[in-house]
Amino acid sequence: PVVEEHMELARHATGKVIGTKGQQIAEVRQKSGSQVDVDKSPTGCRVRLVGTQDQVDMAKAMINAIVAPTAEGAEGVGGGEYLEIPKSAVGRVIGAGGSRIQELQEKSGAKIDIDRQPDRVLVRFSGFPENIATAKALVTEVLEGKLR
């Protein structure tokens, strides 16, 4: 039997769930086998999930892991770690059209987000500890100009 469920998420979560060029949501669709639609609304982000109960449950679990990477605590799976970088280095880390950050995510297997704050810029890493370590090393290489 096919079920339909909805998730209401904070508006800032929309981009995370969809991912760069839709890559994150494509992965959720592919791995869970469920149909996943994201609608941005003025108040938030509504996710519609359609599939078997197992497919929908898996998609929900994946989306929750994407949206709340710190739910398991910084040490656990999906934990987050931060690295503060100079504002002047943001462009180098992101690359033209996001190409560099995409490449760093693919190489490391970790999710890398840039969190721009008024006084500082944080690079947030989430994923498995070994992937985070690899991602941090790659970003550090970019900052030191070793990786071009």
Coordinates of N, CA, C and O in Angstrom, one line a residue:
P1 N 0.8 -1.2 0.0 CA 0.0 0.0 0.0 C 0.9 1.3 0.0 O 1.9 1.3 0.7
V2 N 0.4 2.3 -0.7 CA 1.2 3.5 -0.8 C 0.7 4.5 0.2 O -0.5 4.6 0.4
V3 N 1.6 5.1 0.9 CA 1.2 6.1 1.9 C 1.8 7.4 1.5 O 2.8 7.5 0.8
E4 N 1.2 8.5 2.1 CA 1.7 9.8 1.8 C 1.9 10.5 3.2 O 1.0 10.5 4.0
E5 N 3.1 11.0 3.4 CA 3.3 11.7 4.7 C 4.0 13.1 4.4 O 4.6 13.2 3.3
H6 N 3.9 14.0 5.3 CA 4.4 15.3 5.2 C 5.3 15.6 6.3 O 5.1 15.2 7.4
M7 N 6.4 16.3 6.0 CA 7.3 16.8 7.1 C 7.3 18.3 7.0 O 7.4 18.9 5.9
E8 N 7.2 19.0 8.1 CA 7.3 20.5 8.1 C 8.7 20.8 8.7 O 9.1 20.4 9.8
L9 N 9.5 21.5 7.9 CA 10.9 21.9 8.3 C 11.0 23.4 8.3 O 10.3 24.1 7.7
A10 N 12.1 23.8 9.0 CA 12.4 25.2 9.0 C 12.8 25.7 7.6 O 13.3 24.9 6.8
R11 N 12.5 26.9 7.3 CA 12.8 27.4 5.9 C 14.2 27.2 5.5 O 14.6 26.9 4.4
H12 N 15.2 27.5 6.5 CA 16.6 27.4 6.1 C 17.0 25.9 5.8 O 18.1 25.7 5.3
A13 N 16.1 25.0 6.1 CA 16.5 23.6 5.8 C 16.3 23.2 4.4 O 16.8 22.2 3.9
T14 N 15.5 24.0 3.7 CA 15.2 23.7 2.3 C 16.4 23.4 1.4 O 16.5 22.4 0.8
G15 N 17.4 24.3 1.5 CA 18.6 24.2 0.7 C 19.4 22.9 1.0 O 19.9 22.2 0.2
K16 N 19.4 22.6 2.3 CA 20.2 21.5 2.8 C 19.5 20.2 2.3 O 20.2 19.3 1.9
V17 N 18.2 20.1 2.3 CA 17.5 18.9 1.9 C 17.7 18.7 0.4 O 17.9 17.6 0.0
I18 N 17.6 19.8 -0.3 CA 17.7 19.7 -1.8 C 19.2 19.4 -2.2 O 19.5 18.6 -3.0
G19 N 20.1 20.1 -1.5 CA 21.5 19.9 -1.8 C 22.0 20.6 -3.1 O 21.2 21.2 -3.8
T20 N 23.3 20.6 -3.3 CA 23.9 21.3 -4.4 C 23.4 20.6 -5.7 O 23.5 19.4 -5.9
K21 N 22.8 21.4 -6.6 CA 22.2 20.9 -7.8 C 21.2 19.7 -7.6 O 21.1 18.8 -8.5
G22 N 20.6 19.7 -6.5 CA 19.6 18.7 -6.2 C 20.1 17.3 -5.9 O 19.4 16.3 -5.8
Q23 N 21.4 17.3 -5.6 CA 22.1 16.0 -5.4 C 21.6 15.3 -4.1 O 21.4 14.1 -4.1
Q24 N 21.4 16.1 -3.1 CA 21.0 15.5 -1.8 C 19.6 14.8 -1.9 O 19.4 13.7 -1.5
I25 N 18.7 15.5 -2.5 CA 17.3 15.0 -2.6 C 17.3 13.8 -3.6 O 16.5 12.9 -3.4
A26 N 18.1 13.9 -4.6 CA 18.2 12.8 -5.6 C 18.6 11.5 -4.9 O 18.1 10.4 -5.1
E27 N 19.6 11.7 -4.0 CA 20.1 10.5 -3.2 C 19.0 10.0 -2.3 O 18.9 8.7 -2.2
V28 N 18.3 10.8 -1.6 CA 17.2 10.4 -0.8 C 16.2 9.6 -1.6 O 15.7 8.5 -1.2
R29 N 15.8 10.1 -2.8 CA 14.8 9.4 -3.6 C 15.3 8.1 -4.1 O 14.6 7.1 -4.0
Q30 N 16.6 8.1 -4.5 CA 17.2 6.9 -5.0 C 17.4 5.8 -4.0 O 17.0 4.6 -4.1
K31 N 17.9 6.2 -2.8 CA 18.1 5.2 -1.8 C 16.9 4.7 -1.1 O 16.8 3.5 -0.7
S32 N 15.9 5.6 -0.9 CA 14.7 5.2 -0.2 C 13.7 4.6 -1.1 O 12.8 3.8 -0.7
G33 N 13.7 5.0 -2.4 CA 12.7 4.5 -3.3 C 11.4 5.2 -3.3 O 10.5 4.9 -3.9
S34 N 11.3 6.2 -2.4 CA 10.1 7.0 -2.3 C 10.1 8.3 -3.1 O 11.2 8.7 -3.5
Q35 N 9.0 8.8 -3.4 CA 8.8 10.0 -4.1 C 9.0 11.1 -3.1 O 8.3 11.1 -2.1
V36 N 9.8 12.1 -3.3 CA 10.1 13.2 -2.4 C 9.9 14.5 -3.1 O 10.6 14.7 -4.1
D37 N 9.0 15.3 -2.6 CA 8.9 16.7 -3.2 C 9.1 17.7 -2.1 O 8.5 17.5 -1.0
V38 N 9.8 18.8 -2.4 CA 10.0 19.8 -1.4 C 9.3 21.1 -1.9 O 9.6 21.5 -3.0
D39 N 8.5 21.7 -1.0 CA 7.9 23.0 -1.4 C 8.3 24.0 -0.4 O 8.2 23.8 0.8
K40 N 8.8 25.1 -0.9 CA 9.2 26.2 -0.1 C 7.9 27.0 0.2 O 7.2 27.4 -0.8
S41 N 7.7 27.4 1.4 CA 6.5 28.2 1.7 C 7.0 29.4 2.5 O 8.2 29.4 3.0
P42 N 6.3 30.5 2.6 CA 6.7 31.7 3.3 C 7.1 31.3 4.8 O 8.0 31.9 5.4
T43 N 6.4 30.3 5.3 CA 6.7 30.0 6.7 C 7.7 28.9 6.9 O 8.2 28.8 8.0
G44 N 8.0 28.1 5.9 CA 9.0 27.0 6.1 C 9.1 26.2 4.9 O 9.1 26.7 3.8
C45 N 9.4 25.0 5.1 CA 9.7 24.0 4.0 C 8.8 22.8 4.3 O 8.9 22.2 5.3
R46 N 8.0 22.4 3.3 CA 7.1 21.3 3.4 C 7.6 20.2 2.5 O 7.8 20.4 1.3
V47 N 7.9 19.0 3.1 CA 8.3 17.8 2.3 C 7.2 16.8 2.2 O 6.7 16.4 3.2
R48 N 6.9 16.4 1.0 CA 5.9 15.4 0.8 C 6.6 14.1 0.4 O 7.4 14.1 -0.5
L49 N 6.2 13.0 1.1 CA 6.9 11.7 0.8 C 5.8 10.8 0.4 O 4.8 10.6 1.1
V50 N 6.0 10.1 -0.7 CA 5.0 9.1 -1.2 C 5.8 7.8 -1.5 O 6.8 7.8 -2.2
G51 N 5.2 6.7 -1.0 CA 5.8 5.4 -1.2 C 5.2 4.4 -0.2 O 4.2 4.7 0.4
T52 N 5.9 3.2 -0.1 CA 5.5 2.3 0.9 C 5.9 2.8 2.2 O 6.7 3.7 2.3
Q53 N 5.3 2.3 3.3 CA 5.7 2.8 4.6 C 7.2 2.7 4.9 O 7.8 3.6 5.4
D54 N 7.8 1.6 4.4 CA 9.2 1.4 4.6 C 10.0 2.5 3.9 O 11.0 3.1 4.4
Q55 N 9.6 2.8 2.6 CA 10.3 3.8 1.8 C 10.2 5.1 2.4 O 11.1 5.9 2.5
V56 N 8.9 5.5 2.9 CA 8.7 6.8 3.5 C 9.5 6.9 4.8 O 10.1 7.9 5.0
D57 N 9.5 5.9 5.6 CA 10.2 5.9 6.9 C 11.7 6.1 6.6 O 12.4 6.9 7.3
M58 N 12.3 5.4 5.6 CA 13.7 5.6 5.3 C 14.0 7.0 4.8 O 15.0 7.6 5.2
A59 N 13.1 7.5 3.9 CA 13.3 8.9 3.4 C 13.3 9.9 4.6 O 14.1 10.8 4.6
K60 N 12.3 9.7 5.5 CA 12.2 10.6 6.7 C 13.5 10.5 7.5 O 14.0 11.6 7.9
A61 N 14.0 9.3 7.7 CA 15.2 9.2 8.5 C 16.4 9.9 7.9 O 17.2 10.6 8.5
M62 N 16.5 9.7 6.5 CA 17.6 10.4 5.8 C 17.4 11.9 5.8 O 18.4 12.6 6.1
I63 N 16.2 12.4 5.7 CA 16.0 13.9 5.7 C 16.3 14.4 7.1 O 17.0 15.4 7.3
N64 N 15.9 13.7 8.1 CA 16.2 14.1 9.5 C 17.7 14.2 9.7 O 18.2 15.1 10.4
A65 N 18.4 13.2 9.2 CA 19.9 13.2 9.4 C 20.5 14.4 8.6 O 21.5 14.9 9.1
I66 N 19.9 14.7 7.5 CA 20.5 15.9 6.7 C 20.2 17.2 7.5 O 21.1 18.0 7.6
V67 N 19.0 17.3 8.0 CA 18.6 18.6 8.6 C 19.2 18.8 10.0 O 19.5 19.9 10.4
A68 N 19.3 17.7 10.7 CA 19.8 17.8 12.1 C 21.1 17.0 12.3 O 21.1 16.0 13.0
P69 N 22.2 17.4 11.6 CA 23.4 16.6 11.7 C 24.0 16.5 13.1 O 24.8 15.7 13.4
T70 N 23.5 17.4 14.0 CA 24.1 17.3 15.4 C 23.2 16.6 16.3 O 23.5 16.5 17.5
A71 N 22.2 15.9 15.9 CA 21.2 15.2 16.7 C 21.9 14.2 17.6 O 21.6 13.9 18.7
E72 N 22.9 13.5 17.0 CA 23.6 12.4 17.7 C 24.8 13.0 18.5 O 25.6 12.2 19.0
G73 N 25.0 14.3 18.5 CA 26.1 14.8 19.2 C 27.3 14.9 18.3 O 27.4 14.2 17.3
A74 N 28.3 15.7 18.6 CA 29.4 16.0 17.7 C 30.2 14.7 17.4 O 30.9 14.6 16.4
E75 N 30.2 13.8 18.4 CA 31.1 12.6 18.2 C 30.4 11.5 17.3 O 31.1 10.8 16.7
G76 N 29.1 11.5 17.4 CA 28.4 10.4 16.8 C 28.3 10.5 15.3 O 28.8 11.5 14.7
V77 N 27.7 9.6 14.6 CA 27.5 9.6 13.2 C 26.7 10.8 12.8 O 25.7 11.1 13.5
G78 N 27.0 11.5 11.8 CA 26.3 12.7 11.4 C 26.6 13.9 12.3 O 25.9 14.9 12.2
G79 N 27.6 13.7 13.2 CA 28.0 14.9 14.0 C 28.5 16.0 13.2 O 28.9 15.8 12.0
G80 N 28.6 17.1 13.8 CA 29.1 18.3 13.0 C 30.4 18.8 13.6 O 30.6 18.8 14.9
E81 N 31.3 19.3 12.8 CA 32.5 19.9 13.3 C 32.7 21.2 12.5 O 32.2 21.3 11.4
Y82 N 33.3 22.2 13.2 CA 33.4 23.5 12.5 C 34.9 23.9 12.4 O 35.7 23.4 13.2
L83 N 35.1 24.7 11.4 CA 36.5 25.2 11.2 C 36.2 26.7 10.8 O 35.5 27.0 9.9
E84 N 36.9 27.6 11.5 CA 36.7 29.0 11.2 C 37.7 29.4 10.1 O 38.9 29.0 10.2
I85 N 37.2 30.1 9.1 CA 38.1 30.5 8.0 C 38.0 32.0 7.8 O 37.0 32.6 8.1
P86 N 39.1 32.6 7.2 CA 39.0 34.0 6.9 C 38.0 34.3 5.8 O 37.8 33.5 4.9
K87 N 37.3 35.4 6.0 CA 36.3 35.8 5.0 C 36.9 35.8 3.6 O 36.2 35.4 2.6
S88 N 38.1 36.2 3.5 CA 38.8 36.3 2.2 C 39.0 34.9 1.5 O 39.2 34.8 0.3
A89 N 38.9 33.9 2.3 CA 39.1 32.5 1.7 C 37.9 31.8 1.3 O 37.9 30.7 0.7
V90 N 36.7 32.4 1.5 CA 35.4 31.7 1.2 C 35.3 31.3 -0.2 O 35.0 30.2 -0.6
G91 N 35.7 32.3 -1.1 CA 35.6 32.0 -2.6 C 36.5 30.9 -3.0 O 36.1 30.1 -3.8
R92 N 37.7 30.7 -2.4 CA 38.6 29.6 -2.7 C 38.0 28.3 -2.3 O 38.1 27.3 -3.0
V93 N 37.3 28.3 -1.2 CA 36.7 27.0 -0.7 C 35.5 26.6 -1.5 O 35.3 25.4 -1.9
I94 N 34.7 27.6 -1.9 CA 33.5 27.3 -2.7 C 33.8 27.0 -4.1 O 33.3 26.1 -4.7
G95 N 34.7 27.8 -4.7 CA 35.1 27.6 -6.1 C 34.0 28.2 -7.0 O 33.0 28.6 -6.6
A96 N 34.4 28.2 -8.3 CA 33.5 28.8 -9.3 C 32.2 28.0 -9.4 O 32.2 26.8 -9.7
G97 N 31.1 28.7 -9.1 CA 29.8 28.0 -9.2 C 29.6 26.8 -8.2 O 28.8 25.9 -8.4
G98 N 30.4 26.9 -7.1 CA 30.4 25.8 -6.1 C 31.1 24.5 -6.5 O 31.0 23.5 -5.9
S99 N 32.0 24.7 -7.6 CA 32.7 23.5 -8.1 C 33.7 22.9 -7.1 O 33.8 21.7 -6.9
R100 N 34.4 23.8 -6.4 CA 35.4 23.3 -5.5 C 34.8 22.6 -4.3 O 35.2 21.5 -3.9
I101 N 33.8 23.2 -3.7 CA 33.2 22.6 -2.5 C 32.5 21.3 -2.8 O 32.5 20.3 -2.1
Q102 N 31.9 21.2 -4.0 CA 31.4 20.0 -4.6 C 32.4 18.9 -4.6 O 32.2 17.8 -4.2
E103 N 33.6 19.3 -5.2 CA 34.7 18.3 -5.4 C 35.2 17.9 -4.0 O 35.5 16.7 -3.8
L104 N 35.3 18.8 -3.0 CA 35.8 18.4 -1.7 C 34.8 17.5 -1.0 O 35.2 16.6 -0.3
Q105 N 33.5 17.7 -1.2 CA 32.5 16.8 -0.6 C 32.6 15.4 -1.3 O 32.5 14.4 -0.6
E106 N 32.7 15.4 -2.6 CA 32.8 14.1 -3.3 C 34.1 13.3 -2.8 O 34.1 12.1 -2.6
K107 N 35.2 14.0 -2.7 CA 36.5 13.4 -2.3 C 36.4 12.9 -0.9 O 37.0 11.8 -0.6
S108 N 35.8 13.6 0.0 CA 35.8 13.3 1.4 C 34.7 12.4 1.9 O 34.7 11.7 2.8
G109 N 33.5 12.6 1.2 CA 32.3 11.9 1.6 C 31.6 12.6 2.7 O 30.6 12.1 3.2
A110 N 32.1 13.8 3.1 CA 31.4 14.5 4.2 C 30.6 15.6 3.5 O 30.9 16.1 2.4
K111 N 29.6 16.1 4.3 CA 28.8 17.3 3.8 C 29.6 18.5 4.3 O 30.0 18.6 5.5
I112 N 29.7 19.5 3.4 CA 30.4 20.7 3.8 C 29.5 21.9 3.6 O 29.0 22.1 2.5
D113 N 29.3 22.7 4.6 CA 28.4 23.9 4.5 C 29.2 25.1 4.9 O 30.0 25.0 5.9
I114 N 29.0 26.2 4.3 CA 29.6 27.4 4.7 C 28.6 28.2 5.5 O 27.5 28.5 5.0
D115 N 28.9 28.6 6.7 CA 28.0 29.4 7.5 C 28.6 30.8 7.7 O 29.5 31.0 8.5
R116 N 28.0 31.7 6.9 CA 28.6 33.1 7.0 C 27.9 33.8 8.1 O 26.6 33.9 8.1
Q117 N 28.6 34.3 9.0 CA 28.1 35.1 10.1 C 28.7 36.5 10.0 O 29.7 36.7 9.3
P118 N 28.1 37.5 10.7 CA 28.5 38.9 10.5 C 30.0 39.1 10.8 O 30.7 39.8 10.2
D119 N 30.5 38.4 11.9 CA 31.8 38.6 12.3 C 32.8 37.5 11.9 O 34.0 37.7 12.1
R120 N 32.3 36.4 11.4 CA 33.2 35.3 11.1 C 32.6 34.3 10.1 O 31.4 34.4 9.9
V121 N 33.4 33.5 9.5 CA 32.9 32.5 8.6 C 33.2 31.1 9.1 O 34.4 30.8 9.4
L122 N 32.2 30.2 9.2 CA 32.5 28.9 9.7 C 32.2 27.9 8.6 O 31.3 28.0 7.9
V123 N 33.1 26.9 8.5 CA 32.9 25.8 7.6 C 32.4 24.7 8.4 O 33.1 24.3 9.4
R124 N 31.2 24.2 8.1 CA 30.6 23.1 8.9 C 30.7 21.8 8.2 O 30.4 21.7 7.0
F125 N 31.3 20.8 8.9 CA 31.4 19.4 8.3 C 30.5 18.5 9.0 O 30.4 18.5 10.2
S126 N 29.8 17.7 8.2 CA 29.0 16.6 8.9 C 29.1 15.3 8.1 O 29.4 15.3 6.9
G127 N 29.0 14.2 8.8 CA 29.1 12.9 8.2 C 29.9 12.0 9.2 O 29.9 12.3 10.4
F128 N 30.5 11.0 8.7 CA 31.2 10.1 9.6 C 32.5 10.7 10.0 O 33.1 11.5 9.2
P129 N 33.0 10.4 11.2 CA 34.3 11.0 11.7 C 35.4 11.0 10.7 O 36.1 12.0 10.5
E130 N 35.6 9.8 10.1 CA 36.8 9.7 9.1 C 36.6 10.6 7.9 O 37.5 11.2 7.4
N131 N 35.3 10.7 7.4 CA 35.0 11.6 6.3 C 35.2 13.1 6.7 O 35.8 13.9 5.9
I132 N 34.8 13.4 7.9 CA 35.0 14.8 8.4 C 36.5 15.1 8.5 O 36.9 16.2 8.0
A133 N 37.3 14.2 9.0 CA 38.7 14.4 9.1 C 39.4 14.6 7.7 O 40.2 15.6 7.5
T134 N 38.9 13.9 6.7 CA 39.4 14.0 5.3 C 39.0 15.4 4.8 O 39.8 16.1 4.2
A135 N 37.7 15.8 5.0 CA 37.2 17.0 4.5 C 38.0 18.2 5.1 O 38.4 19.1 4.4
K136 N 38.2 18.1 6.4 CA 39.0 19.2 7.1 C 40.4 19.3 6.5 O 40.9 20.4 6.3
A137 N 41.0 18.2 6.3 CA 42.4 18.2 5.7 C 42.3 18.9 4.3 O 43.2 19.7 4.0
L138 N 41.3 18.5 3.5 CA 41.2 19.1 2.2 C 41.0 20.6 2.2 O 41.6 21.3 1.5
V139 N 40.1 21.0 3.1 CA 39.8 22.5 3.2 C 41.1 23.2 3.7 O 41.4 24.3 3.2
T140 N 41.8 22.6 4.6 CA 43.0 23.2 5.1 C 44.0 23.3 4.0 O 44.7 24.4 3.8
E141 N 44.1 22.3 3.1 CA 45.0 22.4 2.0 C 44.6 23.5 1.0 O 45.5 24.2 0.5
V142 N 43.3 23.7 0.8 CA 42.8 24.8 0.0 C 43.3 26.1 0.6 O 43.8 27.0 -0.1
L143 N 43.1 26.2 1.9 CA 43.4 27.5 2.6 C 44.9 27.8 2.5 O 45.3 29.0 2.4
E144 N 45.7 26.8 2.6 CA 47.2 26.9 2.5 C 47.6 27.1 1.1 O 48.8 27.2 0.8
G145 N 46.7 27.0 0.1 CA 47.1 27.1 -1.3 C 47.7 25.9 -1.9 O 48.3 26.0 -3.0
K146 N 47.7 24.8 -1.2 CA 48.3 23.5 -1.7 C 47.4 22.9 -2.8 O 47.9 22.2 -3.6
L147 N 46.1 23.0 -2.6 CA 45.2 22.4 -3.5 C 44.6 23.4 -4.4 O 44.1 24.4 -4.0
R148 N 44.8 23.3 -5.7 CA 44.4 24.3 -6.7 C 43.2 23.8 -7.5 O 43.1 22.6 -7.8

